[in-house]
mmCIF file of N, CA and C in Angstrom:
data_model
loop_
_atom_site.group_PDB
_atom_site.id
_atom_site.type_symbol
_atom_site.label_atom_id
_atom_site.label_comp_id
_atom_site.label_asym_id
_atom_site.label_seq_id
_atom_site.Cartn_x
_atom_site.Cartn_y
_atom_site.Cartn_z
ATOM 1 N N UNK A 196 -54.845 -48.896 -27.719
ATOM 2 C CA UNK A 196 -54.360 -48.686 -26.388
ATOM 3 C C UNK A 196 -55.170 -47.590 -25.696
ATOM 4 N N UNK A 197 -55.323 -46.537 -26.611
ATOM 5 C CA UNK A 197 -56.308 -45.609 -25.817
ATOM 6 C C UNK A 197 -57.546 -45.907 -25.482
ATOM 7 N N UNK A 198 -58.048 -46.773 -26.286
ATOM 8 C CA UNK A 198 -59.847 -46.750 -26.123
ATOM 9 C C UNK A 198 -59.577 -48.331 -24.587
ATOM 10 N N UNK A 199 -58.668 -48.941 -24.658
ATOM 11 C CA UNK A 199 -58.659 -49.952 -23.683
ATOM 12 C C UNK A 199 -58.447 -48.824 -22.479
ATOM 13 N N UNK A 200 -57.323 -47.850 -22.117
ATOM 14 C CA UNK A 200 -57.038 -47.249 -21.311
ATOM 15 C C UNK A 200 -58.765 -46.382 -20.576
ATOM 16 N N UNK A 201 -58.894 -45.740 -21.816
ATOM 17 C CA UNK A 201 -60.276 -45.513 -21.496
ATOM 18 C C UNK A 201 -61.528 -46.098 -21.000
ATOM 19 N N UNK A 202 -61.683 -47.247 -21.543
ATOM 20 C CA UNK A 202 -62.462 -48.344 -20.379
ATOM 21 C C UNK A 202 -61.820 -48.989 -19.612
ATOM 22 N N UNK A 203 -60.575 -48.981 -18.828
ATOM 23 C CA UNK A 203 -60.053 -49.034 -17.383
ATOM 24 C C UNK A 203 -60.296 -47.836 -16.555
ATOM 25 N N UNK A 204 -60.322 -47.131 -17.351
ATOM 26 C CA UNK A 204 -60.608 -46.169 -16.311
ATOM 27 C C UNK A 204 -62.076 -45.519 -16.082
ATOM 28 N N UNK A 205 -62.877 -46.005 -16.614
ATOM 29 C CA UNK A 205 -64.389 -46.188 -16.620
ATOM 30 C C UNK A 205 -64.741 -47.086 -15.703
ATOM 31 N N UNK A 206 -64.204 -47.995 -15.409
ATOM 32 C CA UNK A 206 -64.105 -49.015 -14.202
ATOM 33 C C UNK A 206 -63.816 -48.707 -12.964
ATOM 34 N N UNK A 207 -63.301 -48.152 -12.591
ATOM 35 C CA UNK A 207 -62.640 -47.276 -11.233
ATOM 36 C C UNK A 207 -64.091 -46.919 -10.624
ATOM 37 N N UNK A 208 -64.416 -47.612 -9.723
ATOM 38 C CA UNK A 208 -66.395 -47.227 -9.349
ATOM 39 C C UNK A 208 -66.085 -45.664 -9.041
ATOM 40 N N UNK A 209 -67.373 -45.071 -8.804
ATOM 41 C CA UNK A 209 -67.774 -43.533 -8.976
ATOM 42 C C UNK A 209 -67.922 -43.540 -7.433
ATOM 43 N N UNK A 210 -68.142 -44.523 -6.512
ATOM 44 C CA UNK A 210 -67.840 -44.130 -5.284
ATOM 45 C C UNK A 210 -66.914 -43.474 -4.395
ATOM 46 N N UNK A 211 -65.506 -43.973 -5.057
ATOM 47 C CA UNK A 211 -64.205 -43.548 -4.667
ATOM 48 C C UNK A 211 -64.495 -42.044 -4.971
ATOM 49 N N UNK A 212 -64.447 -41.649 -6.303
ATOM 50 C CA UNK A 212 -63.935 -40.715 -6.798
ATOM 51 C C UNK A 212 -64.996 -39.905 -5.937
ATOM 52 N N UNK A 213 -66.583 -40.149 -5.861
ATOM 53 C CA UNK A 213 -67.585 -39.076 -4.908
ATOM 54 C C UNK A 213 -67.097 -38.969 -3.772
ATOM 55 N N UNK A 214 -66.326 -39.958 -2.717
ATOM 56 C CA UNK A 214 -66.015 -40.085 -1.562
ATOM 57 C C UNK A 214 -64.883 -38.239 -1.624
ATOM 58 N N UNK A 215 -64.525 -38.873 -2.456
ATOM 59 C CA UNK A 215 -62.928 -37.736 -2.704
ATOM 60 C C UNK A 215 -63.568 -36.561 -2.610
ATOM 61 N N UNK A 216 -64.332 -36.216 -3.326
ATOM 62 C CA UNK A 216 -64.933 -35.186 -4.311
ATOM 63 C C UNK A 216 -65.149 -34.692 -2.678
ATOM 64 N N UNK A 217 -66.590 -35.247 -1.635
ATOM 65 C CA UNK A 217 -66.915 -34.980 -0.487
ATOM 66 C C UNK A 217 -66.121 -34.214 0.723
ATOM 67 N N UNK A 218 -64.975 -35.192 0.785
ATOM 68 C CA UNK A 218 -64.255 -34.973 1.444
ATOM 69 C C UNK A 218 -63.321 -33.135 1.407
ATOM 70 N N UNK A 219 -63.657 -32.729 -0.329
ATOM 71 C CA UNK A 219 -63.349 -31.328 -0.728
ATOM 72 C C UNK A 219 -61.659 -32.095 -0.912
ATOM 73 N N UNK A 220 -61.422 -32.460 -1.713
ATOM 74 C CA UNK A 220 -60.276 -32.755 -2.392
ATOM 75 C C UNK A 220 -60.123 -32.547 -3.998
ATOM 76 N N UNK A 221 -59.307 -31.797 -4.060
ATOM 77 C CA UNK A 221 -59.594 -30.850 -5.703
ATOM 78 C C UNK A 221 -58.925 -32.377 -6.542
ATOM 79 N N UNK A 222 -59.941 -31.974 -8.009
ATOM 80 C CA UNK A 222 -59.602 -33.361 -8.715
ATOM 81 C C UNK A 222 -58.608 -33.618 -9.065
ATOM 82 N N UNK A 223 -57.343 -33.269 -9.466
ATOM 83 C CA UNK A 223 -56.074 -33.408 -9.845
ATOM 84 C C UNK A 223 -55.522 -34.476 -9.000
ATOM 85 N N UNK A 224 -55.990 -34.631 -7.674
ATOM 86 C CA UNK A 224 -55.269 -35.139 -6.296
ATOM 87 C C UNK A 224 -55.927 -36.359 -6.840
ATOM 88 N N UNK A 225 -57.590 -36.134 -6.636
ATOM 89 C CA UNK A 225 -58.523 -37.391 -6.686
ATOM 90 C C UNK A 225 -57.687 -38.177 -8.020
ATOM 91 N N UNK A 226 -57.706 -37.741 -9.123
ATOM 92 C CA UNK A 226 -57.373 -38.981 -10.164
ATOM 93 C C UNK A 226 -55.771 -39.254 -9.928
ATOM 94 N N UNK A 227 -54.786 -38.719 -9.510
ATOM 95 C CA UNK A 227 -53.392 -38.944 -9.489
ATOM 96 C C UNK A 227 -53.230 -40.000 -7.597
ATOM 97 N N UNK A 228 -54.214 -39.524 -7.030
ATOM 98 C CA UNK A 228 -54.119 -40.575 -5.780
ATOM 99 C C UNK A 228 -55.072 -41.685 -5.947
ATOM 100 N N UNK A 229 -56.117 -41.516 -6.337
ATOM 101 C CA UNK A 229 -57.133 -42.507 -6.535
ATOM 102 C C UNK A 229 -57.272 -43.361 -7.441
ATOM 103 N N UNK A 230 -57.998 -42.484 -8.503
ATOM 104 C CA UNK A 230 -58.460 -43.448 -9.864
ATOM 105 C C UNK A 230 -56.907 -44.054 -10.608
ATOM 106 N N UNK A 231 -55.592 -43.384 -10.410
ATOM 107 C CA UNK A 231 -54.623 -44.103 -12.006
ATOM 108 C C UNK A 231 -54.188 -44.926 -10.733
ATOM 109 N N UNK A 232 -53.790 -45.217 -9.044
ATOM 110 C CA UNK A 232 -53.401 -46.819 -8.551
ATOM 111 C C UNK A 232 -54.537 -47.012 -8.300
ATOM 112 N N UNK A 233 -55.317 -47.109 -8.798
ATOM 113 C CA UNK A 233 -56.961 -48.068 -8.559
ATOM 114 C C UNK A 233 -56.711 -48.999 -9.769
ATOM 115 N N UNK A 234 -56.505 -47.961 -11.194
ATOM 116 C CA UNK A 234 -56.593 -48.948 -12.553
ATOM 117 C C UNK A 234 -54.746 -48.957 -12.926
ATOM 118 N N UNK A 235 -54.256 -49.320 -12.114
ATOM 119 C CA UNK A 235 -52.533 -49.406 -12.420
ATOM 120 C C UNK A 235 -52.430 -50.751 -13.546
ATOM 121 N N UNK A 236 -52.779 -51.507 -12.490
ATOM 122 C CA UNK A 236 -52.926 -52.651 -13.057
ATOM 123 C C UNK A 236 -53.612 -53.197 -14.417
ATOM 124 N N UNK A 237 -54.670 -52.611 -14.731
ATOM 125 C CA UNK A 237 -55.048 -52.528 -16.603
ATOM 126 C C UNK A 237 -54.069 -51.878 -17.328
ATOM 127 N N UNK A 238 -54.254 -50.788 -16.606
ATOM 128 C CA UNK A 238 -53.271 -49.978 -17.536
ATOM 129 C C UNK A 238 -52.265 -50.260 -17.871
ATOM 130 N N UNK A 239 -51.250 -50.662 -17.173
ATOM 131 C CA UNK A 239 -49.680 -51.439 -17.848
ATOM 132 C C UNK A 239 -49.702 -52.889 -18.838
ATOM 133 N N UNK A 240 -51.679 -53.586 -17.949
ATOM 134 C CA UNK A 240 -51.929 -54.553 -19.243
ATOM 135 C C UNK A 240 -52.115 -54.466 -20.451
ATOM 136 N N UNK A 241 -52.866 -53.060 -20.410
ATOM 137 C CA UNK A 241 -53.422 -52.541 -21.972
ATOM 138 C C UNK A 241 -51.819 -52.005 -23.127
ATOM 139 N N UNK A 242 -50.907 -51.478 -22.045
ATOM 140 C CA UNK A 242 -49.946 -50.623 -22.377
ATOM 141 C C UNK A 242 -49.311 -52.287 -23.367
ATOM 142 N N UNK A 243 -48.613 -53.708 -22.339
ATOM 143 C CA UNK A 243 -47.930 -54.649 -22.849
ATOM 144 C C UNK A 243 -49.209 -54.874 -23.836
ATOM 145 N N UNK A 244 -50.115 -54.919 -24.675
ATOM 146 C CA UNK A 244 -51.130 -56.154 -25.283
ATOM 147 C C UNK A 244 -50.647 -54.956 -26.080
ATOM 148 N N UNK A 245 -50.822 -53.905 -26.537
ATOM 149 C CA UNK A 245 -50.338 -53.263 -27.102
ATOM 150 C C UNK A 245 -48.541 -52.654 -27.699
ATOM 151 N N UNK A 246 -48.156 -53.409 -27.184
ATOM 152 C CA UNK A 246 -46.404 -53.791 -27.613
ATOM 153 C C UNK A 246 -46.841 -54.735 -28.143
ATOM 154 N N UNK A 247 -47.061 -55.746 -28.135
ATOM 155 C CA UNK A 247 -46.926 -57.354 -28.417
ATOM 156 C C UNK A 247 -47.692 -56.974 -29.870
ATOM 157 N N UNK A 248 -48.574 -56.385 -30.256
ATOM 158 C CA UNK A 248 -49.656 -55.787 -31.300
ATOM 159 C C UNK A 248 -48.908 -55.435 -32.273
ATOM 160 N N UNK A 249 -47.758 -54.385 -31.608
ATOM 161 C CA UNK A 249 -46.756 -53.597 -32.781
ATOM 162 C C UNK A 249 -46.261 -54.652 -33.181
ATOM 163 N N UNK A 250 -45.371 -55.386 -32.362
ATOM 164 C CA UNK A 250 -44.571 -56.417 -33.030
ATOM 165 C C UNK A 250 -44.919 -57.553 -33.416
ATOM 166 N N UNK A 251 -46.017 -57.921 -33.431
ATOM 167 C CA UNK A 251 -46.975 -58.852 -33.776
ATOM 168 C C UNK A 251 -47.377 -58.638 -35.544
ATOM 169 N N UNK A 252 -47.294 -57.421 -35.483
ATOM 170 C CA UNK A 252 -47.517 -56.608 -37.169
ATOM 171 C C UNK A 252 -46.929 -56.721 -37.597
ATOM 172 N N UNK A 253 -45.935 -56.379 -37.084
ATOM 173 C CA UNK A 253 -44.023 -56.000 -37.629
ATOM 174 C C UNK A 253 -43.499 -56.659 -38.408
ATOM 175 N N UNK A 254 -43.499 -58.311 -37.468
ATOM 176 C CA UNK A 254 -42.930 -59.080 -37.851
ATOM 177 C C UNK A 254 -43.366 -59.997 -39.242
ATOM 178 N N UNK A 255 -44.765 -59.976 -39.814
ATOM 179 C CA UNK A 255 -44.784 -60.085 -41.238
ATOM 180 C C UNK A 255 -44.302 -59.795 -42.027
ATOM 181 N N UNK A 256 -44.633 -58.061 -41.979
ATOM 182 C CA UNK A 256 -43.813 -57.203 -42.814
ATOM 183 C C UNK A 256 -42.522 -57.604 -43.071
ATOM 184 N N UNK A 257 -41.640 -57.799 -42.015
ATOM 185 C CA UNK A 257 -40.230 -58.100 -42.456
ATOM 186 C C UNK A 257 -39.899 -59.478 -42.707
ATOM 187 N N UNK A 258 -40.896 -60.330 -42.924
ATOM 188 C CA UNK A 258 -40.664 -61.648 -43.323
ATOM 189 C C UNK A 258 -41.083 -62.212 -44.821
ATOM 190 N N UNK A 259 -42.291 -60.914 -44.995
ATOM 191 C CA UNK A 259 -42.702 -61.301 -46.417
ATOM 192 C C UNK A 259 -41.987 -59.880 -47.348
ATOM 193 N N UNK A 260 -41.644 -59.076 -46.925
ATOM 194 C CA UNK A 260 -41.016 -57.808 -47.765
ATOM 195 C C UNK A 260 -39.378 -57.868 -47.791
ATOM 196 N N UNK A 261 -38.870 -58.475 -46.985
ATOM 197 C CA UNK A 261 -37.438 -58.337 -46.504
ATOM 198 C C UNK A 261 -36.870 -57.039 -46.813
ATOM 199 N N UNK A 262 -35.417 -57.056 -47.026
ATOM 200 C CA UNK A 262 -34.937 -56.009 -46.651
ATOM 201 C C UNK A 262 -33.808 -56.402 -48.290
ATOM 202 N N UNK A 263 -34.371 -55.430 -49.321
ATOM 203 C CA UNK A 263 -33.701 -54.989 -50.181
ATOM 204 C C UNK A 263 -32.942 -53.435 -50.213
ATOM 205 N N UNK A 264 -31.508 -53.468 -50.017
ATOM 206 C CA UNK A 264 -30.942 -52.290 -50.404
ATOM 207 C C UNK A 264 -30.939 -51.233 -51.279
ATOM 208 N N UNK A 265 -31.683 -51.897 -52.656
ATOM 209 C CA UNK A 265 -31.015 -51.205 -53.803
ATOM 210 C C UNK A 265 -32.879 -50.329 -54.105
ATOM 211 N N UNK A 266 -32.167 -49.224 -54.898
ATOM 212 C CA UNK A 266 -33.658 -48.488 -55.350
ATOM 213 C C UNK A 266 -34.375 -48.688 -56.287
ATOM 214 N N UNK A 267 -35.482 -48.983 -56.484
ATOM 215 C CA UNK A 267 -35.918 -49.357 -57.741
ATOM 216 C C UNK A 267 -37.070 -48.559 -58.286
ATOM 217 N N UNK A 268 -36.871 -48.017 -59.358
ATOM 218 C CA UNK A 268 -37.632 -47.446 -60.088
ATOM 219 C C UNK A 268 -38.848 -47.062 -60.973
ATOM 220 N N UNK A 269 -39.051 -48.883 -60.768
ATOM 221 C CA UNK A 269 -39.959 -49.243 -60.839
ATOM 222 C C UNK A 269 -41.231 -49.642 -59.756
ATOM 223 N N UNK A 270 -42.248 -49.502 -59.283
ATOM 224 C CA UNK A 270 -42.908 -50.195 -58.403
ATOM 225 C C UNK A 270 -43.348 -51.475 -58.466
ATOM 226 N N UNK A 271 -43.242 -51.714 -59.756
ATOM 227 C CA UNK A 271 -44.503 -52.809 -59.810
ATOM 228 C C UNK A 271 -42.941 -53.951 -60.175
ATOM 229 N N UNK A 272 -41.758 -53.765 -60.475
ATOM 230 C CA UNK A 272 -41.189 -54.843 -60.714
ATOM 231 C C UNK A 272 -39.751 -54.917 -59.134
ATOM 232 N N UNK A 273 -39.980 -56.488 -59.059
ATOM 233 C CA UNK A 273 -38.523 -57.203 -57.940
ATOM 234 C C UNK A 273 -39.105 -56.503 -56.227
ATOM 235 N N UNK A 274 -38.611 -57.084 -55.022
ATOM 236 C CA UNK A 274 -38.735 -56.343 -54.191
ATOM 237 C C UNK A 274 -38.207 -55.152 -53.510
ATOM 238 N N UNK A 275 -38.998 -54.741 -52.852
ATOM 239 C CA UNK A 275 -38.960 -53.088 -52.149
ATOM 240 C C UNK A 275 -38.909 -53.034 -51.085
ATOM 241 N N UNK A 276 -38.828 -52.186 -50.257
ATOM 242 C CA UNK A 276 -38.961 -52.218 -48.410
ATOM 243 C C UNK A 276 -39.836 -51.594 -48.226
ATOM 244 N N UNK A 277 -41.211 -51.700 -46.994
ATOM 245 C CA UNK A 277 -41.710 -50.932 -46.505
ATOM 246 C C UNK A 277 -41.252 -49.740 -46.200
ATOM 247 N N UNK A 278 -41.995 -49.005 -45.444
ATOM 248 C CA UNK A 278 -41.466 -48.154 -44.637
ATOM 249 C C UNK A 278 -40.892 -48.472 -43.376
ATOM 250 N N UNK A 279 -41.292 -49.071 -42.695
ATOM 251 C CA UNK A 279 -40.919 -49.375 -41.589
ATOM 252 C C UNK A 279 -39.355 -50.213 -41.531
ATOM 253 N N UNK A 280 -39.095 -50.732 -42.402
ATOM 254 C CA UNK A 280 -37.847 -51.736 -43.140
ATOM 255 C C UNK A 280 -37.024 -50.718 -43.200
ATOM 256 N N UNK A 281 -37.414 -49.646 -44.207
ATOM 257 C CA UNK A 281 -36.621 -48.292 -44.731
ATOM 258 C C UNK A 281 -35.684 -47.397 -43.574
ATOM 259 N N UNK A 282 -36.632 -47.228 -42.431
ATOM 260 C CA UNK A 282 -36.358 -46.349 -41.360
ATOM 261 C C UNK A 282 -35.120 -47.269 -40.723
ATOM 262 N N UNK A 283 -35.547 -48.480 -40.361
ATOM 263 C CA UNK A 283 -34.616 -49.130 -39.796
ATOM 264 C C UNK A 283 -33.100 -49.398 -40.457
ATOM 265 N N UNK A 284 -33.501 -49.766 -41.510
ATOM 266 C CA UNK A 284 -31.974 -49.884 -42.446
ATOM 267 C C UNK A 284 -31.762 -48.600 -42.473
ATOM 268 N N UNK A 285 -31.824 -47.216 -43.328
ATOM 269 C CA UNK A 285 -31.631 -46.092 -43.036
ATOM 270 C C UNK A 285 -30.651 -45.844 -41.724
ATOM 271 N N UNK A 286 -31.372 -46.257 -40.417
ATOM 272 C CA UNK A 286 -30.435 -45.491 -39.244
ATOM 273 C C UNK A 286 -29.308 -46.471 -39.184
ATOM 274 N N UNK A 287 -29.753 -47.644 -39.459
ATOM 275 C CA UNK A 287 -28.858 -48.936 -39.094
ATOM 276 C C UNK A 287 -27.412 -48.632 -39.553
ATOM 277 N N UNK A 288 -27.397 -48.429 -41.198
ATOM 278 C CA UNK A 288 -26.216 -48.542 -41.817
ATOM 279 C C UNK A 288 -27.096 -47.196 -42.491
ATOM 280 N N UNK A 289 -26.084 -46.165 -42.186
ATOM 281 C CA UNK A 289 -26.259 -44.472 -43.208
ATOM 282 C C UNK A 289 -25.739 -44.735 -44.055
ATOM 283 N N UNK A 290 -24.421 -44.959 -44.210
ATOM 284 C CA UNK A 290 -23.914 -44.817 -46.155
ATOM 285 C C UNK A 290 -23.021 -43.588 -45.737
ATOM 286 N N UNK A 291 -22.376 -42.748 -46.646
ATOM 287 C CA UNK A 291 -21.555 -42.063 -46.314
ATOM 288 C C UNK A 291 -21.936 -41.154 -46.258
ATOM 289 N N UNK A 292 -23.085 -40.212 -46.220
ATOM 290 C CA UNK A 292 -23.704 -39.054 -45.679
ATOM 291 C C UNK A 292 -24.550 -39.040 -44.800
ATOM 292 N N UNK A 293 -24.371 -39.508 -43.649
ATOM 293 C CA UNK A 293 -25.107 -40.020 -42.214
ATOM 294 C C UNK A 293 -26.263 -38.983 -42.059
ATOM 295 N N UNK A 294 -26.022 -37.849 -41.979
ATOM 296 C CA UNK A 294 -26.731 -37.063 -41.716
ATOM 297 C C UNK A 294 -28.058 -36.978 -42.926
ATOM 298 N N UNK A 295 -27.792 -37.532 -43.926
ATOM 299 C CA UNK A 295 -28.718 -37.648 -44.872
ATOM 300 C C UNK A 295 -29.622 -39.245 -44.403
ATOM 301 N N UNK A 296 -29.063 -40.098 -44.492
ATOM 302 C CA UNK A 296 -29.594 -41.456 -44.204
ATOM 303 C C UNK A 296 -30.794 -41.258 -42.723
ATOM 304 N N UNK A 297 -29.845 -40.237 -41.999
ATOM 305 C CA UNK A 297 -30.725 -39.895 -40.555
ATOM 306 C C UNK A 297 -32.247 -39.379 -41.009
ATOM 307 N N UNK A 298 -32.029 -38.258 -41.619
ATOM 308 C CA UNK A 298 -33.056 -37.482 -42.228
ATOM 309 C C UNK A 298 -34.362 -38.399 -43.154
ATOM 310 N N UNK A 299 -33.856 -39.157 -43.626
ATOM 311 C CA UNK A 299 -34.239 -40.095 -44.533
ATOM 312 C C UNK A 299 -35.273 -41.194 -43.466
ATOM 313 N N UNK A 300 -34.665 -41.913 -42.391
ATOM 314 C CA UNK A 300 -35.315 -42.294 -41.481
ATOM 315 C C UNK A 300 -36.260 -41.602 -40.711
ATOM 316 N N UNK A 301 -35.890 -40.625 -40.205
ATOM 317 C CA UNK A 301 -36.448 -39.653 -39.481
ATOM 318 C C UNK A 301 -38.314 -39.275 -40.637
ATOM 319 N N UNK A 302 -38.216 -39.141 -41.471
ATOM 320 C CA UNK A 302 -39.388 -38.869 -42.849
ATOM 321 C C UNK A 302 -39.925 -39.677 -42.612
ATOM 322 N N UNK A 303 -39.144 -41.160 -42.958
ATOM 323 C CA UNK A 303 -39.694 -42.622 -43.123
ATOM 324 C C UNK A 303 -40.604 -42.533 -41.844
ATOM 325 N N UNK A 304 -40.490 -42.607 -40.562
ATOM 326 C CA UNK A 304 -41.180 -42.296 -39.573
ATOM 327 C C UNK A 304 -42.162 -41.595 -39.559
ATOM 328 N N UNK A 305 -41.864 -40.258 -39.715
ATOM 329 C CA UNK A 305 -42.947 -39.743 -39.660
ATOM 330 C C UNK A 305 -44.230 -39.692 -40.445
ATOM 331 N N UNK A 306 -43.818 -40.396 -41.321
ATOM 332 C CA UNK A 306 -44.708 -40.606 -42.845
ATOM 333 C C UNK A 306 -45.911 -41.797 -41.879
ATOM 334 N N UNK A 307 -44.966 -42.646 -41.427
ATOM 335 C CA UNK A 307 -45.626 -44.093 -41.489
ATOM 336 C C UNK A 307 -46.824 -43.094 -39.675
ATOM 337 N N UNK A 308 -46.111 -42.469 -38.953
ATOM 338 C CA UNK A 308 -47.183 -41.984 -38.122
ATOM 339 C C UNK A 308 -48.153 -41.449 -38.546
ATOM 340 N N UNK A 309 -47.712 -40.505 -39.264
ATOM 341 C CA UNK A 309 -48.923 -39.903 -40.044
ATOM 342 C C UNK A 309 -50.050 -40.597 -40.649
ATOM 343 N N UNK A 310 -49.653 -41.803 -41.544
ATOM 344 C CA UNK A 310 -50.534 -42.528 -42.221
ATOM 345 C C UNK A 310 -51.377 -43.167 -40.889
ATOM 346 N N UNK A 311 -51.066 -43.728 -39.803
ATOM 347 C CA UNK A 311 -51.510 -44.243 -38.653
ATOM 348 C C UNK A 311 -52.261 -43.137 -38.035
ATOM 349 N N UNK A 312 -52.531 -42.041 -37.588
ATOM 350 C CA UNK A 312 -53.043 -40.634 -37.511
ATOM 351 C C UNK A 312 -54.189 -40.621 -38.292
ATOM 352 N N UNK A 313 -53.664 -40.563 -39.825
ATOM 353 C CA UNK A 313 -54.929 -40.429 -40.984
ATOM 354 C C UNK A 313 -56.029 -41.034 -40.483
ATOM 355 N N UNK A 314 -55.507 -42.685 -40.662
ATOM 356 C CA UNK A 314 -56.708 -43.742 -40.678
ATOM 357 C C UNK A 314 -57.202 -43.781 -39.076
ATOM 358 N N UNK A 315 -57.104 -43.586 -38.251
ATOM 359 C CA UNK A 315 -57.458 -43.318 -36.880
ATOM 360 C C UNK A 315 -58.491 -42.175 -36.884
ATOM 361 N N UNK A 316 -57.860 -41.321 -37.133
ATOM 362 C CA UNK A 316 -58.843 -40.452 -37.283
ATOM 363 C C UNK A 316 -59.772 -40.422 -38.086
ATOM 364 N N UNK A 317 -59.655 -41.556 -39.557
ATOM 365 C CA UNK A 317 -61.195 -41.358 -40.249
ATOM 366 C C UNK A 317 -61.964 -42.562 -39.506
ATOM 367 N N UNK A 318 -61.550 -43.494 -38.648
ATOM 368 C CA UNK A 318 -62.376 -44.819 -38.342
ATOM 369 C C UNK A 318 -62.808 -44.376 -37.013
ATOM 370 N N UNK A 319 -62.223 -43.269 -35.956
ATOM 371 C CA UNK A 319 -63.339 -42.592 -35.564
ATOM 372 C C UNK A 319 -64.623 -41.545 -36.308
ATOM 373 N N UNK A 320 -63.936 -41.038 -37.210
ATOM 374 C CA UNK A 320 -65.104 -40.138 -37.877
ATOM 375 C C UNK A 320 -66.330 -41.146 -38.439
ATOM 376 N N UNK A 321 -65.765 -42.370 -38.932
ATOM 377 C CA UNK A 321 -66.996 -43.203 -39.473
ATOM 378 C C UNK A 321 -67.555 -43.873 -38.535
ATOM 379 N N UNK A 322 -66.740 -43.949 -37.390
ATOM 380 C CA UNK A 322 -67.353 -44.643 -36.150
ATOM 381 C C UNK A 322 -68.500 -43.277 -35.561
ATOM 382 N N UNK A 323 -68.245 -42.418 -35.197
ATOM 383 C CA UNK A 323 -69.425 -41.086 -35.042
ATOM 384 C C UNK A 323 -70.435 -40.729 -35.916
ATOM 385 N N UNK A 324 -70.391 -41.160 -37.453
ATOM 386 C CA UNK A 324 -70.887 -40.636 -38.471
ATOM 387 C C UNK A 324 -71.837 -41.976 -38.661
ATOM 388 N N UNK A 325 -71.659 -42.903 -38.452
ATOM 389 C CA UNK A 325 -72.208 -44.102 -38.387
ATOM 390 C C UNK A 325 -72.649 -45.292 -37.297
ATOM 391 N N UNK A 326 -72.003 -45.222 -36.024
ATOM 392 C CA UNK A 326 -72.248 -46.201 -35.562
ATOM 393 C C UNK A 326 -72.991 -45.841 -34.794
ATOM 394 N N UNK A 327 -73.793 -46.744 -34.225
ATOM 395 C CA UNK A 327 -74.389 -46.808 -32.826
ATOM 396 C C UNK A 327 -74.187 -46.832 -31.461
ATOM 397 N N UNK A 328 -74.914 -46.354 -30.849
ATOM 398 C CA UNK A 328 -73.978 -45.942 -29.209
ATOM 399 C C UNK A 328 -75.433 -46.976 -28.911
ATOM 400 N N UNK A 329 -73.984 -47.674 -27.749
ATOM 401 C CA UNK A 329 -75.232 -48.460 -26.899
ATOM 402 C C UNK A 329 -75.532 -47.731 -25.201
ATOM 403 N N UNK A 330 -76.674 -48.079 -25.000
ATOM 404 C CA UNK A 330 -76.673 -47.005 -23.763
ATOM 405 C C UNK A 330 -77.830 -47.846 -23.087
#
C-alpha cells in the first residue's frame, strides 16, 4: 500500500506543485490543497486493493488451519491455529479470565505485526543491498 501510495503521488505533474511553489504558497498548503485531491482517487484505490489483499490471505489460512480450541503440546502432531485464528478466537470467546484471553490476543497481534515489520524491513534492505534502480 505504501510503495503504490508512493507512485500516486509521483504522478501528480511537478507543474501544479511549481505553479504553487511560485505563487509563494508554503508547502504544507501546496500538498494538503493540491497534490492529496489531485491523487484522491489512487489513493483510496491503492488503500481498497489493499483490503481485498488482507482478506484475500486470510481467508486460506482459516480454511486450511481452522480453528482448534484445545492446546497442544506438541507441534508437529493434530491441528493448531495460526496466529491470526488465535487473536480472533481469544477476543471472540475469553474463557473465564477475560482479561487474560484479552492480553493473549492483544500479543497474538502484535507478534503477527511484528513478524510483518521484520520481513518488510529485510526485503527493503535486500531490495537496497541488491537491486537495481532504473533511471
Amino acid at each position: 500500500m505504501i510503495r503504490s501510495a508512493e507512485e500516486i503521488l509521483k504522478i501528480v505533474p511537478n507543474n501544479l506543485r511549481e505553479a504553487a511553489y511560485a505563487l509563494g504558497t508554503p508547502k504544507w498548503k501546496v500538498v494538503t490543497r493540491i497534490v492529496l485531491p489531485t491523487a484522491l482517487a489512487g489513493l483510496v484505490t491503492g488503500v481498497m486493493l489493499a483490503i481485498a489483499r488482507v482478506i484475500g490471505e486470510t481467508a486460506p489460512l482459516l480454511v486450511t488451519t481452522g480453528s482448534d480450541r484445545l492446546r497442544h503440546t506438541n507441534p508437529l502432531s493434530g491441528r493448531m491455529q495460526n496466529l491470526a485464528v488465535f487473536a480472533y478466537s481469544e477476543y471472540k470467546d475469553p474463557g473465564v479470565d477475560v482479561q487474560a484471553s484479552y492480553d493473549k490476543a492483544w500479543a497474538a497481534v502484535l507478534t503477527l505485526i511484528l513478524i510483518v515489520m521484520i520481513l518488510s524491513l529485510l526485503a527493503r534492505w535486500i531490495y537496497r543491498r541488491f537491486g537495481t534502480e532504473l533511471r
